[in-house]
């Protein structure tokens, strides 16, 4: 009919972008569903093309990074799109290809940007309750990669993927560790029926981040442990009766939790010296002063950048050559939410020990899991 789609006055404004404006103005439920189904179908091609019985019978697309960026912009520009896919669509359609891309990109330095896009996409979605609830849908897809087989939901898929990115990914992914754990933390209050594999991987990740080599790599490295404890606390408080596998995995690693909760300065210093003693002897404080010139992450343990500074400020030196102190230990204990896990262990460990003693040490995990359900 010749009417203008956008008024000239609006289009003439500084910073106007026709693409962003068009995305924001898509309001039809039918169109939003069409867009979501089309984008997810293209993304699923990434792993479906490798699942064919006849190799190369389906051609894999190469523009999936551009599709992910477009998906991100739709979420960013059109609030209706986010609400629509969470309430009217199958959210697992986007989770599966995103996790597969993350899993396959973990070692390739040239695909770090792709990992960032996928991570931020999941981070934005994880802030929505409907997304977290939707992840309980059973995961039945066979992905063409070495991901361990498990019987669980899409929350398990996300958790197992992030575990692999931490233990077997590029060093350049260290800055994303907090994002990985934040995503899991966001979905944890709604996570039902965690798989055995998912539970073991989460607790194994806790043990890794609690190792002296990681814990004493940086003054704030314990923050990753605090995030994992929040995840455990959320699941114990809100979904205890559906997650016996996690509860049992925590009980089996009770020593790791107990030693951290009762950490003393003497023990912290001893563990630090075992992990970094030789390095500390090589680098005196005087040498550290000379080297405070934009230190980049280089050892996989999250050391942050240090801005050039000609002063002998002690805090700057400690940032490079961290060593446990009384103030660090006090801050560590204040920020680590051990209470829920500690109460759980105090209550259940005697119960499980009693069950094991009655069967002369022959452990039947099914019996223990049934006890934990009560």
Tab-separated table of C-alpha atoms in Angstrom:
chain	number	residue	atom	x	y	z
A	1	UNK	CA	0.000	0.000	0.000
A	2	UNK	CA	3.041	2.252	-0.131
A	3	UNK	CA	3.106	3.069	3.616
A	4	UNK	CA	6.515	3.534	5.186
A	5	UNK	CA	7.611	0.672	7.443
A	6	UNK	CA	9.681	3.091	9.505
A	7	UNK	CA	9.185	6.833	9.815
A	8	UNK	CA	11.861	8.958	8.218
A	9	UNK	CA	12.427	10.862	11.477
A	10	UNK	CA	13.221	7.598	13.278
A	11	UNK	CA	15.472	6.300	10.526
A	12	UNK	CA	17.409	9.584	10.491
A	13	UNK	CA	18.371	9.351	14.166
A	14	UNK	CA	22.049	8.838	14.996
A	15	UNK	CA	22.816	5.180	15.654
A	16	UNK	CA	19.689	3.874	13.904
A	17	UNK	CA	20.108	0.303	12.619
A	18	UNK	CA	17.462	-1.161	10.318
A	19	UNK	CA	18.569	-4.723	11.049
A	20	UNK	CA	18.211	-4.374	14.822
A	21	UNK	CA	14.922	-2.513	14.476
A	22	UNK	CA	13.491	-5.231	12.227
A	23	UNK	CA	14.482	-7.990	14.659
A	24	UNK	CA	12.832	-6.147	17.530
A	25	UNK	CA	9.562	-5.746	15.607
A	26	UNK	CA	8.930	-9.458	14.961
A	27	UNK	CA	5.951	-10.179	17.220
A	28	UNK	CA	3.939	-12.934	15.537
A	29	UNK	CA	4.080	-16.237	17.439
A	30	UNK	CA	4.020	-18.100	14.134
A	31	UNK	CA	7.019	-16.155	12.825
A	32	UNK	CA	8.975	-16.539	16.065
A	33	UNK	CA	8.410	-20.312	16.005
A	34	UNK	CA	9.422	-20.464	12.349
A	35	UNK	CA	12.653	-18.589	13.078
A	36	UNK	CA	13.516	-20.746	16.102
A	37	UNK	CA	12.806	-24.027	14.319
A	38	UNK	CA	14.795	-22.917	11.287
A	39	UNK	CA	17.851	-21.805	13.250
A	40	UNK	CA	17.903	-24.887	15.479
A	41	UNK	CA	17.445	-27.186	12.483
A	42	UNK	CA	20.513	-25.631	10.861
A	43	UNK	CA	22.530	-25.913	14.077
A	44	UNK	CA	21.539	-29.549	14.595
A	45	UNK	CA	23.049	-30.251	11.186
A	46	UNK	CA	26.453	-29.727	12.806
A	47	UNK	CA	26.245	-33.079	14.626
A	48	UNK	CA	23.605	-34.832	12.505
A	49	UNK	CA	25.900	-34.714	9.470
A	50	UNK	CA	28.383	-36.834	11.431
A	51	UNK	CA	25.806	-39.348	12.649
A	52	UNK	CA	24.877	-40.846	9.272
A	53	UNK	CA	25.475	-44.542	8.704
A	54	UNK	CA	26.731	-43.636	5.258
A	55	UNK	CA	29.630	-41.194	5.802
A	56	UNK	CA	29.312	-37.840	4.021
A	57	UNK	CA	25.769	-38.601	2.833
A	58	UNK	CA	24.683	-35.361	4.541
A	59	UNK	CA	26.749	-32.247	4.000
A	60	UNK	CA	27.564	-30.273	7.130
A	61	UNK	CA	27.038	-26.521	7.075
A	62	UNK	CA	29.963	-24.186	7.733
A	63	UNK	CA	28.076	-21.045	8.769
A	64	UNK	CA	27.020	-22.192	12.253
A	65	UNK	CA	29.022	-19.431	13.934
A	66	UNK	CA	27.044	-16.805	12.023
A	67	UNK	CA	23.808	-18.605	12.986
A	68	UNK	CA	24.783	-18.494	16.662
A	69	UNK	CA	25.506	-14.760	16.402
A	70	UNK	CA	22.111	-14.216	14.766
A	71	UNK	CA	20.451	-16.232	17.547
A	72	UNK	CA	22.265	-14.134	20.131
A	73	UNK	CA	21.138	-10.890	18.484
A	74	UNK	CA	17.538	-12.107	18.419
A	75	UNK	CA	17.673	-12.768	22.163
A	76	UNK	CA	19.300	-9.401	22.731
A	77	UNK	CA	17.036	-7.283	20.546
A	78	UNK	CA	13.675	-9.000	20.852
A	79	UNK	CA	12.425	-9.822	24.396
A	80	UNK	CA	9.384	-11.552	22.880
A	81	UNK	CA	11.668	-14.063	21.165
A	82	UNK	CA	13.238	-15.121	24.461
A	83	UNK	CA	9.875	-15.496	26.180
A	84	UNK	CA	8.401	-17.362	23.205
A	85	UNK	CA	11.110	-20.012	22.878
A	86	UNK	CA	11.073	-20.626	26.632
A	87	UNK	CA	7.310	-21.067	26.900
A	88	UNK	CA	6.207	-22.334	23.472
A	89	UNK	CA	9.201	-24.196	22.031
A	90	UNK	CA	11.438	-27.150	22.885
A	91	UNK	CA	14.483	-25.468	24.439
A	92	UNK	CA	16.563	-28.645	24.180
A	93	UNK	CA	16.767	-28.090	20.413
A	94	UNK	CA	19.247	-25.268	20.964
A	95	UNK	CA	21.066	-26.785	23.970
A	96	UNK	CA	22.210	-29.982	22.223
A	97	UNK	CA	24.026	-28.384	19.239
A	98	UNK	CA	25.505	-25.631	21.430
A	99	UNK	CA	26.958	-28.206	23.849
A	100	UNK	CA	28.280	-30.284	20.955
A	101	UNK	CA	30.007	-27.242	19.438
A	102	UNK	CA	31.508	-26.368	22.830
A	103	UNK	CA	32.710	-29.924	23.360
A	104	UNK	CA	34.353	-30.158	19.943
A	105	UNK	CA	35.913	-26.682	20.126
A	106	UNK	CA	37.541	-26.992	23.549
A	107	UNK	CA	41.132	-27.541	22.336
A	108	UNK	CA	41.128	-25.439	19.164
A	109	UNK	CA	42.597	-22.008	19.902
A	110	UNK	CA	41.211	-20.685	16.620
A	111	UNK	CA	37.669	-21.393	17.881
A	112	UNK	CA	37.923	-19.564	21.206
A	113	UNK	CA	35.534	-16.892	19.919
A	114	UNK	CA	33.015	-19.590	19.074
A	115	UNK	CA	33.275	-20.973	22.629
A	116	UNK	CA	32.632	-17.465	23.985
A	117	UNK	CA	29.475	-17.071	21.870
A	118	UNK	CA	28.091	-20.455	22.980
A	119	UNK	CA	28.921	-19.749	26.630
A	120	UNK	CA	27.289	-16.315	26.663
A	121	UNK	CA	24.241	-17.746	24.886
A	122	UNK	CA	23.776	-20.367	27.625
A	123	UNK	CA	24.522	-17.767	30.295
A	124	UNK	CA	21.704	-15.531	29.073
A	125	UNK	CA	19.255	-18.425	28.829
A	126	UNK	CA	20.216	-19.895	32.213
A	127	UNK	CA	18.951	-16.801	33.978
A	128	UNK	CA	15.384	-17.845	33.106
A	129	UNK	CA	13.498	-20.320	35.286
A	130	UNK	CA	11.645	-21.823	32.295
A	131	UNK	CA	14.964	-22.687	30.672
A	132	UNK	CA	16.249	-24.492	33.770
A	133	UNK	CA	13.017	-26.468	34.152
A	134	UNK	CA	13.069	-27.405	30.456
A	135	UNK	CA	16.527	-28.928	30.839
A	136	UNK	CA	15.020	-31.830	32.804
A	137	UNK	CA	13.802	-33.289	29.503
A	138	UNK	CA	15.637	-36.634	29.009
A	139	UNK	CA	18.682	-36.475	26.748
A	140	UNK	CA	18.576	-39.316	24.218
A	141	UNK	CA	20.661	-38.003	21.308
A	142	UNK	CA	23.823	-39.853	20.311
A	143	UNK	CA	26.484	-37.274	19.517
A	144	UNK	CA	29.401	-38.178	17.199
A	145	UNK	CA	32.108	-37.527	19.807
A	146	UNK	CA	33.767	-39.166	22.805
A	147	UNK	CA	31.308	-37.766	25.342
A	148	UNK	CA	30.574	-40.371	28.064
A	149	UNK	CA	27.219	-42.091	27.849
A	150	UNK	CA	24.752	-41.175	30.580
A	151	UNK	CA	21.064	-41.490	31.422
A	152	UNK	CA	19.833	-38.083	32.453
A	153	UNK	CA	18.543	-34.753	31.229
A	154	UNK	CA	19.967	-31.824	29.300
A	155	UNK	CA	21.259	-30.278	32.528
A	156	UNK	CA	23.603	-33.275	32.734
A	157	UNK	CA	24.682	-32.584	29.154
A	158	UNK	CA	25.635	-29.009	30.038
A	159	UNK	CA	27.462	-30.053	33.218
A	160	UNK	CA	29.427	-32.868	31.551
A	161	UNK	CA	30.365	-30.539	28.684
A	162	UNK	CA	31.708	-27.854	31.015
A	163	UNK	CA	33.609	-30.464	33.045
A	164	UNK	CA	35.378	-31.520	29.853
A	165	UNK	CA	36.166	-27.911	28.929
A	166	UNK	CA	37.868	-27.404	32.308
A	167	UNK	CA	39.843	-30.657	32.534
A	168	UNK	CA	40.653	-31.073	28.850
A	169	UNK	CA	40.286	-27.654	27.253
A	170	UNK	CA	42.608	-24.905	26.094
A	171	UNK	CA	44.377	-22.755	28.671
A	172	UNK	CA	42.715	-19.767	27.041
A	173	UNK	CA	39.364	-20.953	28.429
A	174	UNK	CA	40.408	-20.203	32.042
A	175	UNK	CA	38.700	-16.760	32.043
A	176	UNK	CA	35.421	-18.540	31.205
A	177	UNK	CA	35.465	-20.893	34.210
A	178	UNK	CA	33.328	-18.511	36.270
A	179	UNK	CA	30.777	-18.340	33.441
A	180	UNK	CA	30.650	-22.140	33.198
A	181	UNK	CA	29.981	-22.458	36.922
A	182	UNK	CA	27.491	-19.581	36.934
A	183	UNK	CA	25.417	-21.336	34.270
A	184	UNK	CA	25.351	-24.564	36.296
A	185	UNK	CA	24.552	-22.586	39.442
A	186	UNK	CA	21.623	-20.856	37.727
A	187	UNK	CA	20.021	-24.147	36.699
A	188	UNK	CA	20.913	-26.128	39.852
A	189	UNK	CA	17.794	-25.274	41.954
A	190	UNK	CA	15.622	-26.939	39.269
A	191	UNK	CA	17.888	-29.892	38.418
A	192	UNK	CA	16.031	-33.176	38.998
A	193	UNK	CA	17.320	-36.745	38.633
A	194	UNK	CA	20.963	-35.971	38.021
A	195	UNK	CA	22.715	-38.878	36.321
A	196	UNK	CA	25.463	-40.872	37.988
A	197	UNK	CA	27.958	-39.565	35.423
A	198	UNK	CA	26.865	-35.971	35.982
A	199	UNK	CA	27.182	-36.318	39.772
A	200	UNK	CA	30.635	-37.874	39.621
A	201	UNK	CA	31.875	-35.256	37.144
A	202	UNK	CA	30.704	-32.375	39.354
A	203	UNK	CA	32.382	-33.764	42.464
A	204	UNK	CA	35.528	-34.580	40.480
A	205	UNK	CA	35.570	-30.976	39.302
A	206	UNK	CA	35.374	-29.845	42.926
A	207	UNK	CA	38.358	-32.030	43.796
A	208	UNK	CA	40.324	-30.606	40.866
A	209	UNK	CA	39.624	-26.995	41.840
A	210	UNK	CA	40.450	-27.833	45.479
A	211	UNK	CA	43.890	-29.203	44.566
A	212	UNK	CA	46.791	-27.093	45.909
A	213	UNK	CA	48.078	-26.397	42.408
A	214	UNK	CA	44.814	-24.663	41.530
A	215	UNK	CA	43.667	-23.358	44.916
A	216	UNK	CA	46.927	-21.466	45.508
A	217	UNK	CA	47.420	-20.315	41.925
A	218	UNK	CA	45.778	-16.981	42.675
A	219	UNK	CA	44.509	-15.043	45.688
A	220	UNK	CA	40.889	-15.391	44.481
A	221	UNK	CA	41.067	-18.893	42.996
A	222	UNK	CA	38.824	-20.212	45.802
A	223	UNK	CA	35.883	-18.356	44.230
A	224	UNK	CA	35.426	-21.234	41.780
A	225	UNK	CA	35.110	-23.610	44.729
A	226	UNK	CA	32.575	-21.278	46.328
A	227	UNK	CA	30.488	-21.406	43.145
A	228	UNK	CA	30.538	-25.210	43.148
A	229	UNK	CA	29.509	-25.279	46.797
A	230	UNK	CA	26.561	-23.039	45.932
A	231	UNK	CA	25.586	-25.561	43.250
A	232	UNK	CA	25.706	-28.430	45.753
A	233	UNK	CA	23.779	-26.377	48.304
A	234	UNK	CA	21.036	-25.526	45.805
A	235	UNK	CA	20.551	-29.143	44.790
A	236	UNK	CA	20.581	-30.391	48.402
A	237	UNK	CA	18.117	-27.723	49.559
A	238	UNK	CA	15.685	-27.776	46.632
A	239	UNK	CA	16.031	-31.149	44.863
A	240	UNK	CA	17.430	-33.536	47.476
A	241	UNK	CA	14.957	-36.391	46.936
A	242	UNK	CA	15.681	-36.564	43.188
A	243	UNK	CA	19.478	-36.466	43.418
A	244	UNK	CA	20.782	-39.376	45.491
A	245	UNK	CA	23.674	-39.884	43.070
A	246	UNK	CA	25.097	-36.466	43.918
A	247	UNK	CA	24.539	-36.915	47.656
A	248	UNK	CA	26.352	-40.256	47.593
A	249	UNK	CA	29.208	-38.806	45.490
A	250	UNK	CA	29.647	-36.039	48.089
A	251	UNK	CA	29.653	-38.591	50.934
A	252	UNK	CA	32.316	-40.655	49.174
A	253	UNK	CA	34.535	-37.528	48.911
A	254	UNK	CA	33.843	-36.393	52.481
A	255	UNK	CA	37.543	-36.033	53.250
A	256	UNK	CA	37.993	-33.398	50.525
A	257	UNK	CA	35.155	-31.285	51.930
A	258	UNK	CA	36.239	-31.827	55.534
A	259	UNK	CA	39.867	-30.799	54.962
A	260	UNK	CA	38.827	-27.620	53.189
A	261	UNK	CA	36.265	-26.673	55.823
A	262	UNK	CA	38.845	-27.100	58.603
A	263	UNK	CA	41.788	-25.580	56.721
A	264	UNK	CA	44.433	-24.082	59.005
A	265	UNK	CA	47.153	-21.622	58.048
A	266	UNK	CA	49.837	-24.192	58.792
A	267	UNK	CA	48.240	-26.725	56.478
A	268	UNK	CA	47.599	-24.111	53.777
A	269	UNK	CA	51.238	-23.004	53.869
A	270	UNK	CA	52.445	-26.614	53.717
A	271	UNK	CA	50.245	-27.403	50.697
A	272	UNK	CA	51.343	-24.193	48.995
A	273	UNK	CA	55.027	-24.991	49.442
A	274	UNK	CA	54.542	-28.499	48.048
A	275	UNK	CA	52.795	-27.087	44.980
A	276	UNK	CA	54.837	-23.935	44.365
A	277	UNK	CA	57.892	-24.203	46.628
A	278	UNK	CA	60.500	-24.490	43.893
A	279	UNK	CA	58.940	-21.673	41.910
A	280	UNK	CA	58.931	-19.406	44.978
A	281	UNK	CA	62.625	-20.057	45.569
A	282	UNK	CA	63.457	-19.114	41.970
A	283	UNK	CA	61.503	-15.874	42.106
A	284	UNK	CA	62.505	-13.569	44.923
A	285	UNK	CA	60.414	-10.547	45.825
A	286	UNK	CA	63.004	-8.308	44.206
A	287	UNK	CA	62.667	-10.128	40.902
A	288	UNK	CA	58.891	-9.942	41.213
A	289	UNK	CA	59.093	-6.153	41.542
A	290	UNK	CA	61.003	-5.928	38.285
A	291	UNK	CA	58.507	-8.132	36.447
A	292	UNK	CA	55.225	-6.381	37.288
A	293	UNK	CA	54.616	-5.627	33.629
A	294	UNK	CA	51.259	-6.871	32.295
A	295	UNK	CA	51.454	-10.554	33.211
A	296	UNK	CA	49.083	-12.597	31.055
A	297	UNK	CA	47.446	-15.958	31.935
A	298	UNK	CA	50.044	-18.567	31.036
A	299	UNK	CA	49.805	-21.548	33.328
A	300	UNK	CA	46.128	-22.551	33.187
A	301	UNK	CA	45.384	-21.441	36.732
A	302	UNK	CA	43.659	-18.129	36.240
A	303	UNK	CA	46.438	-15.647	37.016
A	304	UNK	CA	45.092	-12.238	36.105
A	305	UNK	CA	46.702	-9.409	34.218
A	306	UNK	CA	48.882	-7.094	36.321
A	307	UNK	CA	49.085	-3.483	35.175
A	308	UNK	CA	52.559	-1.983	34.857
A	309	UNK	CA	53.578	-0.249	38.083
A	310	UNK	CA	56.979	1.149	39.063
A	311	UNK	CA	56.134	1.212	42.784
A	312	UNK	CA	56.997	-1.476	45.318
A	313	UNK	CA	53.392	-1.896	46.380
A	314	UNK	CA	53.131	-5.113	48.398
A	315	UNK	CA	49.616	-5.936	47.136
A	316	UNK	CA	50.864	-5.963	43.536
A	317	UNK	CA	53.699	-8.320	44.439
A	318	UNK	CA	51.324	-10.675	46.236
A	319	UNK	CA	49.131	-10.727	43.118
A	320	UNK	CA	52.035	-12.306	41.232
A	321	UNK	CA	53.578	-14.389	44.017
A	322	UNK	CA	50.557	-15.382	46.063
A	323	UNK	CA	51.179	-17.143	49.351
A	324	UNK	CA	48.505	-18.060	51.933
A	325	UNK	CA	48.286	-15.630	54.838
A	326	UNK	CA	46.041	-15.255	57.882
A	327	UNK	CA	43.980	-12.602	56.059
A	328	UNK	CA	43.581	-14.902	53.036
A	329	UNK	CA	42.480	-17.799	55.246
A	330	UNK	CA	39.951	-15.585	57.034
A	331	UNK	CA	38.512	-14.392	53.729
A	332	UNK	CA	38.519	-17.967	52.381
A	333	UNK	CA	36.450	-19.228	55.328
A	334	UNK	CA	34.059	-16.275	55.188
A	335	UNK	CA	33.310	-16.729	51.482
A	336	UNK	CA	33.059	-20.541	51.346
A	337	UNK	CA	29.460	-21.733	52.031
A	338	UNK	CA	30.279	-25.048	53.710
A	339	UNK	CA	27.316	-25.104	56.118
A	340	UNK	CA	24.813	-27.110	54.059
A	341	UNK	CA	27.295	-29.745	52.887
A	342	UNK	CA	28.782	-30.027	56.378
A	343	UNK	CA	25.358	-30.635	57.952
A	344	UNK	CA	24.573	-33.182	55.255
A	345	UNK	CA	27.777	-35.092	55.975
A	346	UNK	CA	27.312	-34.918	59.750
A	347	UNK	CA	23.863	-36.452	59.401
A	348	UNK	CA	24.391	-39.043	56.664
A	349	UNK	CA	27.950	-40.343	57.091
A	350	UNK	CA	27.094	-42.217	60.350
A	351	UNK	CA	23.976	-43.630	58.671
A	352	UNK	CA	25.939	-44.927	55.666
A	353	UNK	CA	28.747	-46.251	57.891
A	354	UNK	CA	26.148	-48.182	59.872
A	355	UNK	CA	24.679	-49.684	56.685
A	356	UNK	CA	28.142	-50.736	55.504
A	357	UNK	CA	29.061	-52.263	58.882
A	358	UNK	CA	25.902	-54.387	58.858
A	359	UNK	CA	26.908	-55.991	55.541
A	360	UNK	CA	30.551	-56.559	56.576
A	361	UNK	CA	31.879	-53.867	54.252
A	362	UNK	CA	30.359	-55.353	51.080
A	363	UNK	CA	28.836	-52.240	49.572
A	364	UNK	CA	25.731	-52.477	47.404
A	365	UNK	CA	25.250	-49.006	45.959
A	366	UNK	CA	21.586	-49.622	45.236
A	367	UNK	CA	20.983	-50.289	48.945
A	368	UNK	CA	22.799	-47.089	49.887
A	369	UNK	CA	20.874	-45.060	47.316
A	370	UNK	CA	17.610	-46.440	48.661
A	371	UNK	CA	18.651	-45.367	52.188
A	372	UNK	CA	19.437	-41.881	50.927
A	373	UNK	CA	15.954	-41.581	49.369
A	374	UNK	CA	14.295	-41.872	52.761
